[in-house]
Amino acid sequence: MAKGDSSKVWSIFSLVAALGGAAAARQAIDKSWKLSTGKKPPENPADPDVDLWEAVAWAATTGAAVALAKMYAQRRAASYYFRSTGELPPPLRKDGA
């Protein structure tokens, strides 16, 4: 595979993994929120009708969980890429590798 081709493949593969991870995290967060609070998650935390504590908790929870899920999914994608090609994805290669 040409160097440019592998970079494009990795970009698409990484994006799909990150979006999938974020979507899965969001579903899990929504269910967890409903179980722990008994309420639906706030649709818009900036809405003045949403309590401040609830808006802050929702923003912190979703931000952290989605970032962690994306990172985990991209690490798994990089591992799969390495097993498939025998080398790290282009953005993860060290200088001279």
mmCIF file of N, CA and C in Angstrom:
data_model
loop_
_atom_site.group_PDB
_atom_site.id
_atom_site.type_symbol
_atom_site.label_atom_id
_atom_site.label_comp_id
_atom_site.label_asym_id
_atom_site.label_seq_id
_atom_site.Cartn_x
_atom_site.Cartn_y
_atom_site.Cartn_z
ATOM 1 N N MET A 1 0.854 -1.176 0.000
ATOM 2 C CA MET A 1 0.000 0.000 0.000
ATOM 3 C C MET A 1 0.896 1.234 0.000
ATOM 4 N N ALA A 2 0.573 2.202 -0.834
ATOM 5 C CA ALA A 2 1.355 3.441 -0.901
ATOM 6 C C ALA A 2 1.186 4.233 0.384
ATOM 7 N N LYS A 3 2.199 5.053 0.677
ATOM 8 C CA LYS A 3 2.184 5.822 1.920
ATOM 9 C C LYS A 3 0.946 6.712 2.015
ATOM 10 N N GLY A 4 0.585 7.409 0.954
ATOM 11 C CA GLY A 4 -0.588 8.275 0.955
ATOM 12 C C GLY A 4 -1.873 7.489 1.138
ATOM 13 N N ASP A 5 -1.934 6.296 0.517
ATOM 14 C CA ASP A 5 -3.115 5.455 0.641
ATOM 15 C C ASP A 5 -3.312 4.991 2.080
ATOM 16 N N SER A 6 -2.224 4.583 2.745
ATOM 17 C CA SER A 6 -2.356 4.094 4.110
ATOM 18 C C SER A 6 -2.775 5.225 5.043
ATOM 19 N N SER A 7 -2.332 6.435 4.751
ATOM 20 C CA SER A 7 -2.725 7.582 5.570
ATOM 21 C C SER A 7 -4.217 7.859 5.416
ATOM 22 N N LYS A 8 -4.729 7.748 4.208
ATOM 23 C CA LYS A 8 -6.156 7.963 3.972
ATOM 24 C C LYS A 8 -6.983 6.867 4.635
ATOM 25 N N VAL A 9 -6.520 5.629 4.496
ATOM 26 C CA VAL A 9 -7.226 4.505 5.116
ATOM 27 C C VAL A 9 -7.269 4.706 6.628
ATOM 28 N N TRP A 10 -6.122 5.077 7.209
ATOM 29 C CA TRP A 10 -6.085 5.290 8.654
ATOM 30 C C TRP A 10 -7.013 6.429 9.063
ATOM 31 N N SER A 11 -7.034 7.513 8.315
ATOM 32 C CA SER A 11 -7.887 8.654 8.662
ATOM 33 C C SER A 11 -9.355 8.240 8.715
ATOM 34 N N ILE A 12 -9.792 7.503 7.735
ATOM 35 C CA ILE A 12 -11.181 7.043 7.695
ATOM 36 C C ILE A 12 -11.446 6.047 8.817
ATOM 37 N N PHE A 13 -10.542 5.095 8.985
ATOM 38 C CA PHE A 13 -10.683 4.063 10.016
ATOM 39 C C PHE A 13 -10.737 4.691 11.405
ATOM 40 N N SER A 14 -9.867 5.636 11.653
ATOM 41 C CA SER A 14 -9.806 6.316 12.943
ATOM 42 C C SER A 14 -11.077 7.126 13.195
ATOM 43 N N LEU A 15 -11.553 7.823 12.189
ATOM 44 C CA LEU A 15 -12.772 8.622 12.322
ATOM 45 C C LEU A 15 -13.972 7.739 12.635
ATOM 46 N N VAL A 16 -14.118 6.640 11.914
ATOM 47 C CA VAL A 16 -15.244 5.736 12.146
ATOM 48 C C VAL A 16 -15.172 5.159 13.560
ATOM 49 N N ALA A 17 -13.983 4.778 14.004
ATOM 50 C CA ALA A 17 -13.825 4.240 15.359
ATOM 51 C C ALA A 17 -14.187 5.285 16.407
ATOM 52 N N ALA A 18 -13.727 6.512 16.221
ATOM 53 C CA ALA A 18 -14.009 7.577 17.186
ATOM 54 C C ALA A 18 -15.504 7.886 17.245
ATOM 55 N N LEU A 19 -16.152 7.972 16.093
ATOM 56 C CA LEU A 19 -17.590 8.253 16.076
ATOM 57 C C LEU A 19 -18.393 7.117 16.698
ATOM 58 N N GLY A 20 -17.991 5.895 16.409
ATOM 59 C CA GLY A 20 -18.670 4.741 17.018
ATOM 60 C C GLY A 20 -18.502 4.718 18.527
ATOM 61 N N GLY A 21 -17.288 4.989 18.986
ATOM 62 C CA GLY A 21 -17.038 5.036 20.423
ATOM 63 C C GLY A 21 -17.825 6.130 21.104
ATOM 64 N N ALA A 22 -17.886 7.291 20.489
ATOM 65 C CA ALA A 22 -18.629 8.414 21.065
ATOM 66 C C ALA A 22 -20.124 8.109 21.118
ATOM 67 N N ALA A 23 -20.653 7.494 20.074
ATOM 68 C CA ALA A 23 -22.082 7.160 20.046
ATOM 69 C C ALA A 23 -22.416 6.126 21.122
ATOM 70 N N ALA A 24 -21.565 5.122 21.264
ATOM 71 C CA ALA A 24 -21.795 4.099 22.293
ATOM 72 C C ALA A 24 -21.715 4.712 23.688
ATOM 73 N N ALA A 25 -20.762 5.597 23.896
ATOM 74 C CA ALA A 25 -20.623 6.253 25.197
ATOM 75 C C ALA A 25 -21.853 7.097 25.498
ATOM 76 N N ARG A 26 -22.336 7.812 24.520
ATOM 77 C CA ARG A 26 -23.497 8.677 24.729
ATOM 78 C C ARG A 26 -24.724 7.862 25.132
ATOM 79 N N GLN A 27 -24.923 6.713 24.482
ATOM 80 C CA GLN A 27 -26.060 5.863 24.848
ATOM 81 C C GLN A 27 -25.917 5.348 26.275
ATOM 82 N N ALA A 28 -24.725 4.930 26.634
ATOM 83 C CA ALA A 28 -24.493 4.433 27.991
ATOM 84 C C ALA A 28 -24.694 5.537 29.024
ATOM 85 N N ILE A 29 -24.235 6.740 28.717
ATOM 86 C CA ILE A 29 -24.392 7.868 29.638
ATOM 87 C C ILE A 29 -25.868 8.208 29.817
ATOM 88 N N ASP A 30 -26.609 8.230 28.722
ATOM 89 C CA ASP A 30 -28.043 8.536 28.805
ATOM 90 C C ASP A 30 -28.757 7.540 29.723
ATOM 91 N N LYS A 31 -28.474 6.257 29.544
ATOM 92 C CA LYS A 31 -29.115 5.225 30.371
ATOM 93 C C LYS A 31 -28.679 5.346 31.830
ATOM 94 N N SER A 32 -27.394 5.571 32.054
ATOM 95 C CA SER A 32 -26.894 5.712 33.423
ATOM 96 C C SER A 32 -27.504 6.917 34.114
ATOM 97 N N TRP A 33 -27.630 8.016 33.386
ATOM 98 C CA TRP A 33 -28.212 9.234 33.956
ATOM 99 C C TRP A 33 -29.642 8.967 34.404
ATOM 100 N N LYS A 34 -30.399 8.310 33.529
ATOM 101 C CA LYS A 34 -31.799 8.036 33.853
ATOM 102 C C LYS A 34 -31.908 7.107 35.058
ATOM 103 N N LEU A 35 -31.032 6.103 35.134
ATOM 104 C CA LEU A 35 -31.056 5.194 36.275
ATOM 105 C C LEU A 35 -30.677 5.902 37.576
ATOM 106 N N SER A 36 -29.673 6.757 37.523
ATOM 107 C CA SER A 36 -29.185 7.382 38.758
ATOM 108 C C SER A 36 -30.031 8.567 39.220
ATOM 109 N N THR A 37 -30.630 9.298 38.302
ATOM 110 C CA THR A 37 -31.402 10.478 38.696
ATOM 111 C C THR A 37 -32.907 10.269 38.597
ATOM 112 N N GLY A 38 -33.319 9.279 37.809
ATOM 113 C CA GLY A 38 -34.744 9.066 37.588
ATOM 114 C C GLY A 38 -35.340 10.026 36.571
ATOM 115 N N LYS A 39 -34.489 10.866 35.970
ATOM 116 C CA LYS A 39 -34.953 11.841 34.974
ATOM 117 C C LYS A 39 -34.221 11.627 33.655
ATOM 118 N N LYS A 40 -34.844 12.155 32.591
ATOM 119 C CA LYS A 40 -34.163 12.147 31.299
ATOM 120 C C LYS A 40 -32.982 13.119 31.368
ATOM 121 N N PRO A 41 -31.909 12.829 30.632
ATOM 122 C CA PRO A 41 -30.782 13.767 30.609
ATOM 123 C C PRO A 41 -31.220 15.114 30.030
ATOM 124 N N PRO A 42 -30.592 16.196 30.460
ATOM 125 C CA PRO A 42 -30.965 17.503 29.911
ATOM 126 C C PRO A 42 -30.668 17.568 28.414
ATOM 127 N N GLU A 43 -31.641 18.040 27.656
ATOM 128 C CA GLU A 43 -31.439 18.159 26.208
ATOM 129 C C GLU A 43 -30.490 19.300 25.887
ATOM 130 N N ASN A 44 -30.600 20.378 26.663
ATOM 131 C CA ASN A 44 -29.730 21.533 26.458
ATOM 132 C C ASN A 44 -29.332 22.074 27.834
ATOM 133 N N PRO A 45 -28.122 21.747 28.288
ATOM 134 C CA PRO A 45 -27.700 22.198 29.613
ATOM 135 C C PRO A 45 -27.670 23.721 29.766
ATOM 136 N N ALA A 46 -27.648 24.450 28.677
ATOM 137 C CA ALA A 46 -27.643 25.918 28.741
ATOM 138 C C ALA A 46 -29.029 26.489 29.020
ATOM 139 N N ASP A 47 -30.052 25.666 28.936
ATOM 140 C CA ASP A 47 -31.425 26.110 29.184
ATOM 141 C C ASP A 47 -31.551 26.566 30.645
ATOM 142 N N PRO A 48 -32.074 27.769 30.877
ATOM 143 C CA PRO A 48 -32.218 28.266 32.254
ATOM 144 C C PRO A 48 -33.144 27.412 33.123
ATOM 145 N N ASP A 49 -33.996 26.602 32.514
ATOM 146 C CA ASP A 49 -34.885 25.733 33.284
ATOM 147 C C ASP A 49 -34.159 24.518 33.859
ATOM 148 N N VAL A 50 -32.950 24.244 33.383
ATOM 149 C CA VAL A 50 -32.145 23.128 33.898
ATOM 150 C C VAL A 50 -31.355 23.651 35.099
ATOM 151 N N ASP A 51 -31.447 22.928 36.221
ATOM 152 C CA ASP A 51 -30.688 23.328 37.413
ATOM 153 C C ASP A 51 -29.202 23.404 37.082
ATOM 154 N N LEU A 52 -28.520 24.357 37.705
ATOM 155 C CA LEU A 52 -27.093 24.544 37.446
ATOM 156 C C LEU A 52 -26.296 23.292 37.778
ATOM 157 N N TRP A 53 -26.573 22.669 38.931
ATOM 158 C CA TRP A 53 -25.830 21.470 39.315
ATOM 159 C C TRP A 53 -26.009 20.375 38.270
ATOM 160 N N GLU A 54 -27.233 20.267 37.737
ATOM 161 C CA GLU A 54 -27.529 19.243 36.741
ATOM 162 C C GLU A 54 -26.789 19.531 35.430
ATOM 163 N N ALA A 55 -26.755 20.785 35.024
ATOM 164 C CA ALA A 55 -26.060 21.164 33.794
ATOM 165 C C ALA A 55 -24.562 20.897 33.912
ATOM 166 N N VAL A 56 -23.980 21.258 35.054
ATOM 167 C CA VAL A 56 -22.538 21.041 35.265
ATOM 168 C C VAL A 56 -22.226 19.553 35.316
ATOM 169 N N ALA A 57 -23.026 18.799 36.045
ATOM 170 C CA ALA A 57 -22.797 17.351 36.150
ATOM 171 C C ALA A 57 -22.926 16.683 34.783
ATOM 172 N N TRP A 58 -23.931 17.092 34.021
ATOM 173 C CA TRP A 58 -24.139 16.506 32.695
ATOM 174 C C TRP A 58 -22.967 16.826 31.764
ATOM 175 N N ALA A 59 -22.543 18.086 31.765
ATOM 176 C CA ALA A 59 -21.433 18.493 30.890
ATOM 177 C C ALA A 59 -20.146 17.758 31.257
ATOM 178 N N ALA A 60 -19.858 17.668 32.538
ATOM 179 C CA ALA A 60 -18.633 16.989 32.973
ATOM 180 C C ALA A 60 -18.682 15.496 32.655
ATOM 181 N N THR A 61 -19.816 14.888 32.918
ATOM 182 C CA THR A 61 -19.960 13.448 32.678
ATOM 183 C C THR A 61 -19.857 13.123 31.192
ATOM 184 N N THR A 62 -20.607 13.840 30.371
ATOM 185 C CA THR A 62 -20.578 13.533 28.941
ATOM 186 C C THR A 62 -19.224 13.859 28.329
ATOM 187 N N GLY A 63 -18.646 14.979 28.722
ATOM 188 C CA GLY A 63 -17.345 15.348 28.170
ATOM 189 C C GLY A 63 -16.278 14.306 28.463
ATOM 190 N N ALA A 64 -16.202 13.889 29.705
ATOM 191 C CA ALA A 64 -15.187 12.909 30.091
ATOM 192 C C ALA A 64 -15.454 11.546 29.451
ATOM 193 N N ALA A 65 -16.692 11.090 29.512
ATOM 194 C CA ALA A 65 -17.006 9.761 28.986
ATOM 195 C C ALA A 65 -16.818 9.681 27.473
ATOM 196 N N VAL A 66 -17.243 10.695 26.755
ATOM 197 C CA VAL A 66 -17.100 10.671 25.295
ATOM 198 C C VAL A 66 -15.618 10.750 24.907
ATOM 199 N N ALA A 67 -14.847 11.579 25.581
ATOM 200 C CA ALA A 67 -13.413 11.671 25.283
ATOM 201 C C ALA A 67 -12.711 10.344 25.557
ATOM 202 N N LEU A 68 -13.031 9.712 26.669
ATOM 203 C CA LEU A 68 -12.422 8.413 26.991
ATOM 204 C C LEU A 68 -12.831 7.337 25.988
ATOM 205 N N ALA A 69 -14.095 7.320 25.605
ATOM 206 C CA ALA A 69 -14.560 6.324 24.637
ATOM 207 C C ALA A 69 -13.893 6.513 23.279
ATOM 208 N N LYS A 70 -13.748 7.766 22.844
ATOM 209 C CA LYS A 70 -13.075 8.031 21.566
ATOM 210 C C LYS A 70 -11.620 7.595 21.622
ATOM 211 N N MET A 71 -10.935 7.905 22.728
ATOM 212 C CA MET A 71 -9.541 7.519 22.868
ATOM 213 C C MET A 71 -9.402 5.994 22.856
ATOM 214 N N TYR A 72 -10.257 5.304 23.577
ATOM 215 C CA TYR A 72 -10.209 3.847 23.625
ATOM 216 C C TYR A 72 -10.465 3.251 22.238
ATOM 217 N N ALA A 73 -11.473 3.780 21.539
ATOM 218 C CA ALA A 73 -11.792 3.268 20.199
ATOM 219 C C ALA A 73 -10.642 3.506 19.230
ATOM 220 N N GLN A 74 -9.997 4.660 19.315
ATOM 221 C CA GLN A 74 -8.879 4.937 18.415
ATOM 222 C C GLN A 74 -7.669 4.071 18.756
ATOM 223 N N ARG A 75 -7.458 3.785 20.021
ATOM 224 C CA ARG A 75 -6.358 2.884 20.399
ATOM 225 C C ARG A 75 -6.620 1.477 19.870
ATOM 226 N N ARG A 76 -7.869 1.034 19.961
ATOM 227 C CA ARG A 76 -8.222 -0.286 19.419
ATOM 228 C C ARG A 76 -8.046 -0.303 17.904
ATOM 229 N N ALA A 77 -8.430 0.788 17.249
ATOM 230 C CA ALA A 77 -8.271 0.877 15.798
ATOM 231 C C ALA A 77 -6.782 0.835 15.425
ATOM 232 N N ALA A 78 -5.947 1.530 16.176
ATOM 233 C CA ALA A 78 -4.505 1.524 15.909
ATOM 234 C C ALA A 78 -3.930 0.128 16.104
ATOM 235 N N SER A 79 -4.402 -0.569 17.123
ATOM 236 C CA SER A 79 -3.943 -1.936 17.365
ATOM 237 C C SER A 79 -4.347 -2.849 16.209
ATOM 238 N N TYR A 80 -5.578 -2.726 15.734
ATOM 239 C CA TYR A 80 -6.038 -3.522 14.595
ATOM 240 C C TYR A 80 -5.232 -3.185 13.346
ATOM 241 N N TYR A 81 -4.985 -1.903 13.123
ATOM 242 C CA TYR A 81 -4.204 -1.464 11.967
ATOM 243 C C TYR A 81 -2.807 -2.082 12.026
ATOM 244 N N PHE A 82 -2.201 -2.050 13.207
ATOM 245 C CA PHE A 82 -0.857 -2.612 13.372
ATOM 246 C C PHE A 82 -0.860 -4.116 13.093
ATOM 247 N N ARG A 83 -1.843 -4.835 13.631
ATOM 248 C CA ARG A 83 -1.919 -6.282 13.393
ATOM 249 C C ARG A 83 -2.153 -6.582 11.915
ATOM 250 N N SER A 84 -2.892 -5.720 11.223
ATOM 251 C CA SER A 84 -3.215 -5.950 9.814
ATOM 252 C C SER A 84 -2.072 -5.599 8.869
ATOM 253 N N THR A 85 -1.314 -4.550 9.194
ATOM 254 C CA THR A 85 -0.289 -4.070 8.266
ATOM 255 C C THR A 85 1.135 -4.316 8.736
ATOM 256 N N GLY A 86 1.305 -4.577 10.027
ATOM 257 C CA GLY A 86 2.648 -4.775 10.559
ATOM 258 C C GLY A 86 3.353 -3.476 10.909
ATOM 259 N N GLU A 87 2.663 -2.357 10.788
ATOM 260 C CA GLU A 87 3.258 -1.067 11.160
ATOM 261 C C GLU A 87 2.182 -0.180 11.779
ATOM 262 N N LEU A 88 2.644 0.808 12.528
ATOM 263 C CA LEU A 88 1.712 1.738 13.151
ATOM 264 C C LEU A 88 1.053 2.616 12.091
ATOM 265 N N PRO A 89 -0.120 3.165 12.403
ATOM 266 C CA PRO A 89 -0.741 4.106 11.472
ATOM 267 C C PRO A 89 0.169 5.314 11.262
ATOM 268 N N PRO A 90 0.114 5.957 10.107
ATOM 269 C CA PRO A 90 1.030 7.068 9.798
ATOM 270 C C PRO A 90 1.161 8.133 10.895
ATOM 271 N N PRO A 91 0.085 8.618 11.499
ATOM 272 C CA PRO A 91 0.271 9.678 12.507
ATOM 273 C C PRO A 91 0.936 9.191 13.795
ATOM 274 N N LEU A 92 0.983 7.892 14.011
ATOM 275 C CA LEU A 92 1.545 7.362 15.257
ATOM 276 C C LEU A 92 2.978 6.882 15.100
ATOM 277 N N ARG A 93 3.486 6.915 13.902
ATOM 278 C CA ARG A 93 4.863 6.459 13.671
ATOM 279 C C ARG A 93 5.861 7.441 14.239
ATOM 280 N N LYS A 94 6.908 6.892 14.822
ATOM 281 C CA LYS A 94 8.003 7.726 15.344
ATOM 282 C C LYS A 94 8.859 8.170 14.170
ATOM 283 N N ASP A 95 9.615 9.239 14.343
ATOM 284 C CA ASP A 95 10.515 9.717 13.291
ATOM 285 C C ASP A 95 11.476 8.614 12.880
ATOM 286 N N GLY A 96 11.599 8.405 11.598
ATOM 287 C CA GLY A 96 12.523 7.402 11.069
ATOM 288 C C GLY A 96 11.984 5.995 11.080
ATOM 289 N N ALA A 97 10.751 5.780 11.529
ATOM 290 C CA ALA A 97 10.206 4.425 11.588
ATOM 291 C C ALA A 97 9.453 4.088 10.323
#
